[in-house]
mmCIF file of C-alpha atoms in Angstrom:
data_model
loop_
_atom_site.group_PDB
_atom_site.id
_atom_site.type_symbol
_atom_site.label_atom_id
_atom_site.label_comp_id
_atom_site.label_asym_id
_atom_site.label_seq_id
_atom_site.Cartn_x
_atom_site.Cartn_y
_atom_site.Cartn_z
ATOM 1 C CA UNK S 1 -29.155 97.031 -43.212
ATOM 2 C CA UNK S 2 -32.626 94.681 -43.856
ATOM 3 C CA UNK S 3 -32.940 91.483 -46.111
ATOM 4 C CA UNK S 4 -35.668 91.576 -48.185
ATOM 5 C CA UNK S 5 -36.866 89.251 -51.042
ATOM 6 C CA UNK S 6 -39.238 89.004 -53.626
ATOM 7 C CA UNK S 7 -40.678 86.112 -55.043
ATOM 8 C CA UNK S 8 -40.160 85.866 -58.833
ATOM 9 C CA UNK S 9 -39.874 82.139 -58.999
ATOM 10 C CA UNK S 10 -41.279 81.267 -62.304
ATOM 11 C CA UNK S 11 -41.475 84.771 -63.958
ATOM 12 C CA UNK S 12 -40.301 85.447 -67.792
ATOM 13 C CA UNK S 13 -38.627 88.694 -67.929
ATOM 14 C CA UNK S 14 -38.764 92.066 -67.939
ATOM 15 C CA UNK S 15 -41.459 90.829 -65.322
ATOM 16 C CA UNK S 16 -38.821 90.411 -62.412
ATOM 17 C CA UNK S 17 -36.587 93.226 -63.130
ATOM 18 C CA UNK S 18 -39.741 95.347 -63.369
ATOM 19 C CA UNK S 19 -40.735 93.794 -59.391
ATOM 20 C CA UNK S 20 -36.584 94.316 -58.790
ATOM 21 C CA UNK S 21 -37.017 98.254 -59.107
ATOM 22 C CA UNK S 22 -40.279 98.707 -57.344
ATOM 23 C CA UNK S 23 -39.296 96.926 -54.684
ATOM 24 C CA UNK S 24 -35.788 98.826 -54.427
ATOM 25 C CA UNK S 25 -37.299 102.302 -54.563
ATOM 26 C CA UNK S 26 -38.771 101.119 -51.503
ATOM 27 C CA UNK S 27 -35.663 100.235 -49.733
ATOM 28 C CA UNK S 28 -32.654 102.012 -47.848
ATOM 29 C CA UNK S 29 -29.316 102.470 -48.587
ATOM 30 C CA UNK S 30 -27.005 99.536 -47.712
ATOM 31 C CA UNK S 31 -30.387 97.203 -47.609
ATOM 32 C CA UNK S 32 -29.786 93.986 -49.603
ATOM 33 C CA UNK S 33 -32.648 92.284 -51.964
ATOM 34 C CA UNK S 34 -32.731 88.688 -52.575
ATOM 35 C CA UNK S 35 -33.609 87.310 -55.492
ATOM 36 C CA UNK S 36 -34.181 83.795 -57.009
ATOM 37 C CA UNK S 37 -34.643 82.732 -60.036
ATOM 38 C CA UNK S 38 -34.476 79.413 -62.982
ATOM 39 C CA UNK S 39 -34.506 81.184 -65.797
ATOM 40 C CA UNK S 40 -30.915 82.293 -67.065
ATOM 41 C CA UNK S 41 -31.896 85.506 -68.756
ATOM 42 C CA UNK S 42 -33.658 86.629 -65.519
ATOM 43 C CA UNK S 43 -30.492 86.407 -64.203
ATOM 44 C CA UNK S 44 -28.406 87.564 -66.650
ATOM 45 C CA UNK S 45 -30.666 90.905 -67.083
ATOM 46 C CA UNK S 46 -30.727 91.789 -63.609
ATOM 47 C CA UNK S 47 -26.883 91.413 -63.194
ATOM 48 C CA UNK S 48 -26.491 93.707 -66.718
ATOM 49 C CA UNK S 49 -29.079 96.134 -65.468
ATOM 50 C CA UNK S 50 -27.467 96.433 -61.996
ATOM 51 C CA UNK S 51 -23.825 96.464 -63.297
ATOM 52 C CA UNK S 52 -24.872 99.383 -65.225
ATOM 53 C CA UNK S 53 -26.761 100.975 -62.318
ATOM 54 C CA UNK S 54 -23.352 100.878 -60.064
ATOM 55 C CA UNK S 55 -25.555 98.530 -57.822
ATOM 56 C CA UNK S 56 -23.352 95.793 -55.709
ATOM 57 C CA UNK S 57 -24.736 92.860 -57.189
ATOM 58 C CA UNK S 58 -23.937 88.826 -56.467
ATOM 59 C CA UNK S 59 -24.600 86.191 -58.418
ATOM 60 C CA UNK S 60 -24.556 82.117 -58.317
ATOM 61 C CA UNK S 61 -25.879 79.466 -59.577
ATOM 62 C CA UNK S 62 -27.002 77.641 -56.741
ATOM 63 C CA UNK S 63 -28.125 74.046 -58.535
ATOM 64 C CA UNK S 64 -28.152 73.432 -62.136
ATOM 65 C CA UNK S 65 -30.148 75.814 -63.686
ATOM 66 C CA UNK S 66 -31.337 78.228 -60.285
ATOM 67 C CA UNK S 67 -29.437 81.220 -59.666
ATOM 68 C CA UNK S 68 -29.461 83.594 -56.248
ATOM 69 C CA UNK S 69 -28.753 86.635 -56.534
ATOM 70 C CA UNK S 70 -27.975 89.226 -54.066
ATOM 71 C CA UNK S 71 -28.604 92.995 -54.719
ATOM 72 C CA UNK S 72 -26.968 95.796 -52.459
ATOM 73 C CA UNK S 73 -28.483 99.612 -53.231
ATOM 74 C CA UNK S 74 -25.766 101.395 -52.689
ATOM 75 C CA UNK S 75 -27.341 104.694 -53.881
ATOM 76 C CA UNK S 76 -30.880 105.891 -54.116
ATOM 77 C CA UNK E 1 -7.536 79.434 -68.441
ATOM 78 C CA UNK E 2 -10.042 77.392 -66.681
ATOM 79 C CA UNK E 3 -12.715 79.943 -66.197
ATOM 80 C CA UNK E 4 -12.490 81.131 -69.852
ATOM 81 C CA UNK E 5 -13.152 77.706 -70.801
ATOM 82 C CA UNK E 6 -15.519 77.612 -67.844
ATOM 83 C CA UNK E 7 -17.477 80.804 -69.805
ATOM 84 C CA UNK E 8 -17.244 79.295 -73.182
ATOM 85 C CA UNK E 9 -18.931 76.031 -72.168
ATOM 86 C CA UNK E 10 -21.389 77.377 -69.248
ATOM 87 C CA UNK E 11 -21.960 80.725 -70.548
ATOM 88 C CA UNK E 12 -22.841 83.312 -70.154
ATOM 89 C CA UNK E 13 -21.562 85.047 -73.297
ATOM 90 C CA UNK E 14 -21.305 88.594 -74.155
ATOM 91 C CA UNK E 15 -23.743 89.640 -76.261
ATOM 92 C CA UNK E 16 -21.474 91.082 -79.101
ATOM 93 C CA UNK E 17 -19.302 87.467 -79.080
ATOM 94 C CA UNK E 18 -23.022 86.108 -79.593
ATOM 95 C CA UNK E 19 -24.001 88.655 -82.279
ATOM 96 C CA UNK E 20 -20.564 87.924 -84.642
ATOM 97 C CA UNK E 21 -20.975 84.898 -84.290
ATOM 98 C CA UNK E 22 -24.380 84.848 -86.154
ATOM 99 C CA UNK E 23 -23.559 87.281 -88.196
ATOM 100 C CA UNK E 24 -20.963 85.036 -89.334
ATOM 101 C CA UNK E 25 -23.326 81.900 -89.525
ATOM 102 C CA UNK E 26 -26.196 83.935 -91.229
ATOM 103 C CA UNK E 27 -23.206 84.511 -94.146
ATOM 104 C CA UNK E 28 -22.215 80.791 -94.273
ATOM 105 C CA UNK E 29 -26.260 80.063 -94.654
ATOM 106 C CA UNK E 30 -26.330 82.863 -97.921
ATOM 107 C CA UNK E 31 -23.174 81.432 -99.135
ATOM 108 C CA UNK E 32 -24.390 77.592 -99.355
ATOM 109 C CA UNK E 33 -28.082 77.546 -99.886
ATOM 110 C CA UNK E 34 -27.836 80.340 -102.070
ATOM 111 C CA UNK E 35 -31.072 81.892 -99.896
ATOM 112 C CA UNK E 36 -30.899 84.072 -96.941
ATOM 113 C CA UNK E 37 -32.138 82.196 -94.309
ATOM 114 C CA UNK E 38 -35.661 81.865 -92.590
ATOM 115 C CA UNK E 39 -37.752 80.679 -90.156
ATOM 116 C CA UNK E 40 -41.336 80.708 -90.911
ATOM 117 C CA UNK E 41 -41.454 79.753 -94.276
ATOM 118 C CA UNK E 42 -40.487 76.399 -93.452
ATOM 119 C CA UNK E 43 -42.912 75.954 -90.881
ATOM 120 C CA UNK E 44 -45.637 77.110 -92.739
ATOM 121 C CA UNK E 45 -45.076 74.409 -95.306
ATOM 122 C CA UNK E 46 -45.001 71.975 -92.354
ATOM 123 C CA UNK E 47 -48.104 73.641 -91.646
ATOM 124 C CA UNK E 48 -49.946 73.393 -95.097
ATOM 125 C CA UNK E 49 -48.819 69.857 -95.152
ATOM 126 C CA UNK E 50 -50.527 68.918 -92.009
ATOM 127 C CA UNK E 51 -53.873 70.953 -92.954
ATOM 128 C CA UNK E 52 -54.143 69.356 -96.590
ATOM 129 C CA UNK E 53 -53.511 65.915 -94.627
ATOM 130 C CA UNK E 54 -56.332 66.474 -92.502
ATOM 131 C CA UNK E 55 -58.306 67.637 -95.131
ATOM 132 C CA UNK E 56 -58.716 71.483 -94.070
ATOM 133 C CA UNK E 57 -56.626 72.845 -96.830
ATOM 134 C CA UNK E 58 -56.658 72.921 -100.546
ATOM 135 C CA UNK E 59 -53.353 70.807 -101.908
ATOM 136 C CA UNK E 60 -50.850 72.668 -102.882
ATOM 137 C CA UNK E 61 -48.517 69.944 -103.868
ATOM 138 C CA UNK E 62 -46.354 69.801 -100.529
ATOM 139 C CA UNK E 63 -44.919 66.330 -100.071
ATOM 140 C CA UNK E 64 -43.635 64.664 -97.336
ATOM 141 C CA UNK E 65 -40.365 64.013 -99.205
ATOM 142 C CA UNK E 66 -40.510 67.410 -100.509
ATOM 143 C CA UNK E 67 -40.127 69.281 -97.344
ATOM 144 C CA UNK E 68 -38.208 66.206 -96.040
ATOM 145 C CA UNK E 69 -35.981 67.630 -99.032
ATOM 146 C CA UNK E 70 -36.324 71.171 -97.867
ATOM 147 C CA UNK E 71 -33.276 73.063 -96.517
ATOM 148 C CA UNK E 72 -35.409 74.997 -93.906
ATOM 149 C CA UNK E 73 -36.319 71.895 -92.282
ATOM 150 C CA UNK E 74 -32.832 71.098 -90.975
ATOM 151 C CA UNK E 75 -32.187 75.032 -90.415
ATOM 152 C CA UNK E 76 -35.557 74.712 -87.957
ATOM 153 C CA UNK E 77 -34.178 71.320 -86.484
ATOM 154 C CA UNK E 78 -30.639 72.629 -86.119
ATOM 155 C CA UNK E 79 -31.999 75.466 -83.951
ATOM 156 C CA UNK E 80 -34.300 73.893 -81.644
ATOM 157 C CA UNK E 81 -31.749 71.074 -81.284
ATOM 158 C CA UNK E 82 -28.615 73.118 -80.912
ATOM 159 C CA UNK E 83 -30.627 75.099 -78.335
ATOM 160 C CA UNK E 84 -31.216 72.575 -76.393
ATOM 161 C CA UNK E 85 -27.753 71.222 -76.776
ATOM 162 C CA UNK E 86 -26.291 74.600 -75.025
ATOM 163 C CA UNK E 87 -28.119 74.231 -72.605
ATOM 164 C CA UNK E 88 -27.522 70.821 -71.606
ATOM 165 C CA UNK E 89 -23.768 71.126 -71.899
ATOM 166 C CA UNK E 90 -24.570 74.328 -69.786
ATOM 167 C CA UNK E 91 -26.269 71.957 -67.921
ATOM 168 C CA UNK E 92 -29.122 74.204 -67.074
ATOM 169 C CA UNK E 93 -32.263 72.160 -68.320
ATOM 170 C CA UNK E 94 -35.016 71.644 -65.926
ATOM 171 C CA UNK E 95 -38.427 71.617 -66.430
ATOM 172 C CA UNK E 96 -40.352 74.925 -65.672
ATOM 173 C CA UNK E 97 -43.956 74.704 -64.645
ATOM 174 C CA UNK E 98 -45.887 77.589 -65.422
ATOM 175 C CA UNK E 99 -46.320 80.015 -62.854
ATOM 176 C CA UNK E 100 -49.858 80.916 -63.479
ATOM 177 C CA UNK E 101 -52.737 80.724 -65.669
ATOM 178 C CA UNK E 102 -52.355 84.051 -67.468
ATOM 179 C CA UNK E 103 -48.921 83.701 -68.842
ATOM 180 C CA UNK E 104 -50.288 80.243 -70.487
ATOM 181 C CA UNK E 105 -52.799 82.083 -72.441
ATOM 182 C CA UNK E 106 -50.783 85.016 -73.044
ATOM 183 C CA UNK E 107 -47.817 83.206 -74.375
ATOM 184 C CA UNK E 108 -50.540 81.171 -76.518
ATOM 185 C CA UNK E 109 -51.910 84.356 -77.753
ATOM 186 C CA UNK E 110 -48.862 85.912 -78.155
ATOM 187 C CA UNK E 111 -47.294 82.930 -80.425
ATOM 188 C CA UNK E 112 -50.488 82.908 -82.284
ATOM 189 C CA UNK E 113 -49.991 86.825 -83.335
ATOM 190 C CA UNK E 114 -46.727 86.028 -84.369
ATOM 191 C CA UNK E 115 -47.079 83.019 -86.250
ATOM 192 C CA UNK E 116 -49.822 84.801 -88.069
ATOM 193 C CA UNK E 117 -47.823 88.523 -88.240
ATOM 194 C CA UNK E 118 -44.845 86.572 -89.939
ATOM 195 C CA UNK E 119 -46.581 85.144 -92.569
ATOM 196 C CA UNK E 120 -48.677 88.139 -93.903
ATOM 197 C CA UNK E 121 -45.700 89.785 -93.435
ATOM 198 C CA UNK E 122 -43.488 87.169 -95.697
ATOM 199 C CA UNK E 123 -40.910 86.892 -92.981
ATOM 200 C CA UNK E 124 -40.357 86.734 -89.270
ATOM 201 C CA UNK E 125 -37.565 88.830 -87.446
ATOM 202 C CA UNK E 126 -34.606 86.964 -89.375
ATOM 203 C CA UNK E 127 -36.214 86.169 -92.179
ATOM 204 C CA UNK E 128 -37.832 90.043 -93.193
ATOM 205 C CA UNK E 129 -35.945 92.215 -90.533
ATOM 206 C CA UNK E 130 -32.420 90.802 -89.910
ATOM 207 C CA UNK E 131 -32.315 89.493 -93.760
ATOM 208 C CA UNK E 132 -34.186 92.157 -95.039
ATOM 209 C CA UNK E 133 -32.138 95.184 -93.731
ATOM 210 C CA UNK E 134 -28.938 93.486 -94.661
ATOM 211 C CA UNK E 135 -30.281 92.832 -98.476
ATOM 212 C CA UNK E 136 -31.331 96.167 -98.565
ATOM 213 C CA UNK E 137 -34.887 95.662 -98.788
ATOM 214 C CA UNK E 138 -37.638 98.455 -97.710
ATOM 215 C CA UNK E 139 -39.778 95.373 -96.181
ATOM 216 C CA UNK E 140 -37.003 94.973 -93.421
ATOM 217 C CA UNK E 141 -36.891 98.951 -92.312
ATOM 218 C CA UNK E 142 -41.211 98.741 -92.599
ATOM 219 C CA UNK E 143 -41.001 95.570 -90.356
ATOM 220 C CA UNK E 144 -38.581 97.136 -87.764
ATOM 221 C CA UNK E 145 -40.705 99.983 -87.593
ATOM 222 C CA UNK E 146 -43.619 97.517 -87.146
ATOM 223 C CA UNK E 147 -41.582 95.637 -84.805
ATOM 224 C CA UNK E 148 -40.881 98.753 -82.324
ATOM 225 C CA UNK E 149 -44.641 100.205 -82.687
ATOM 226 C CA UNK E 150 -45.733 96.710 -81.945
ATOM 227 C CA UNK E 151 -43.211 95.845 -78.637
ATOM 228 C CA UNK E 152 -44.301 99.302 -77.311
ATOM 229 C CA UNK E 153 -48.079 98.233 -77.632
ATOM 230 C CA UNK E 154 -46.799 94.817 -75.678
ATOM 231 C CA UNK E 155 -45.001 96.298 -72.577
ATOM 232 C CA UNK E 156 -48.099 98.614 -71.976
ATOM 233 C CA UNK E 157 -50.689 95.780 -72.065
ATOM 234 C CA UNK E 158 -47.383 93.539 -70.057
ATOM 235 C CA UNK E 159 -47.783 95.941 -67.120
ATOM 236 C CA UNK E 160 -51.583 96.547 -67.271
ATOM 237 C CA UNK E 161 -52.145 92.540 -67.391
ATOM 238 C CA UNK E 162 -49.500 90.315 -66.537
ATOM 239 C CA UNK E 163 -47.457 92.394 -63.438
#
């Protein structure tokens, strides 16, 4: 089980979710990506793409306005 | 209890609550101005107002009171503002730099296309497609044709360019 993260700080979507899945192909079952983002639809997408997905996905709003999220592939 | 009210205040919504509830609003706007409502209309007014000001545009007889007067100009106000009212109660406003060079000219671009596509298209995507379709009209089912034709051409040239 590896962290890994990719920076999409300051990205308008589909931009991040695009990064998301190339970056996930790339990982292992059980690895977890992290994620963080300001923009609310950023976040909202990638929790709506990965709900429907059956990905384990986490999501909170660390400050005001900055969300972490926390993606598990639990399938490839 | 607390996290429905929690939800309702800090979002986010489901996008079907979201969707009734402008469908709802978009009948209240028919109903009292007696005009389906619009975006770009009003703002080209604003626009032609501004150009015959500065002496770029032939007059067309836009006033200041006139469009003071208009109803589009509170419809435009009442959007930006109520947008930004969300999301201060959400309290999720910040400021947000921009990341790099090319999404400043692309989004520059991009709003430029649009501005222009609405107008020589007499509508934007509530005024000709959401409008449009629900009145009926053949200019709404040509737009949304438009419309997917046009967003297909944009994610290619989004993952050649800006990825």
């Amino acid at each position: 089980m590896t962290r890994f993260s990719i920076d999409i700080w300051g990205e308008m979507c589909p931009i991040p979710l695009i990064k998301a899945k190339q970056k996930l192909s790339s990982m292992q079952c059980g690895d977890i990506l992290v994620l963080e983002t300001e923009h609310s639809c950023t976040s909202r997408g990638i929790v709506v793409w990965a709900k429907a997905n059956r990905y384990i996905i986490e999501e909170k709003e660390v400050a005001n306005g900055i969300w972490h999220l926390e993606l598990t592939k639990t399938h490839d | 209890m607390k996290k429905t009210l929690q939800t309702i205040i800090h979002g986010p919504w489901a996008y079907w609550i979201g969707a009734i509830i402008l469908g709802l609003l978009n009948i209240l706007v028919l109903i009292v101005r007696r005009q389906p409502w619009g975006v770009t209309w009003n703002i080209e007014i604003w626009a032609e107002w501004i150009g015959t000001n500065l002496g770029v545009l032939s007059d067309r007889g836009f006033t200041f009171e006139g469009l003071m007067a208009a109803s589009g100009t509170y419809l435009n106000l009442g959007l930006l503002l109520g947008a930004f009212w969300a999301t201060l109660v959400a309290s999720q406003v910040r400021f947000r730099p921009i990341r790099d060079k090319k999404f400043f000219f692309s989004a520059l671009i991009g709003g430029l296309l649009m501005g222009y596509g609405a107008r020589i298209a007499y509508g934007c995507n509530v005024g000709a497609l959401l409008n449009g379709i629900a009145s009926s009209s053949l200019t709404g089912w040509i737009f949304a044709f438009a419309v997917f034709l046009g967003t297909w051409l944009g994610s290619k040239l989004l993952l050649k360019y800006l990825m």
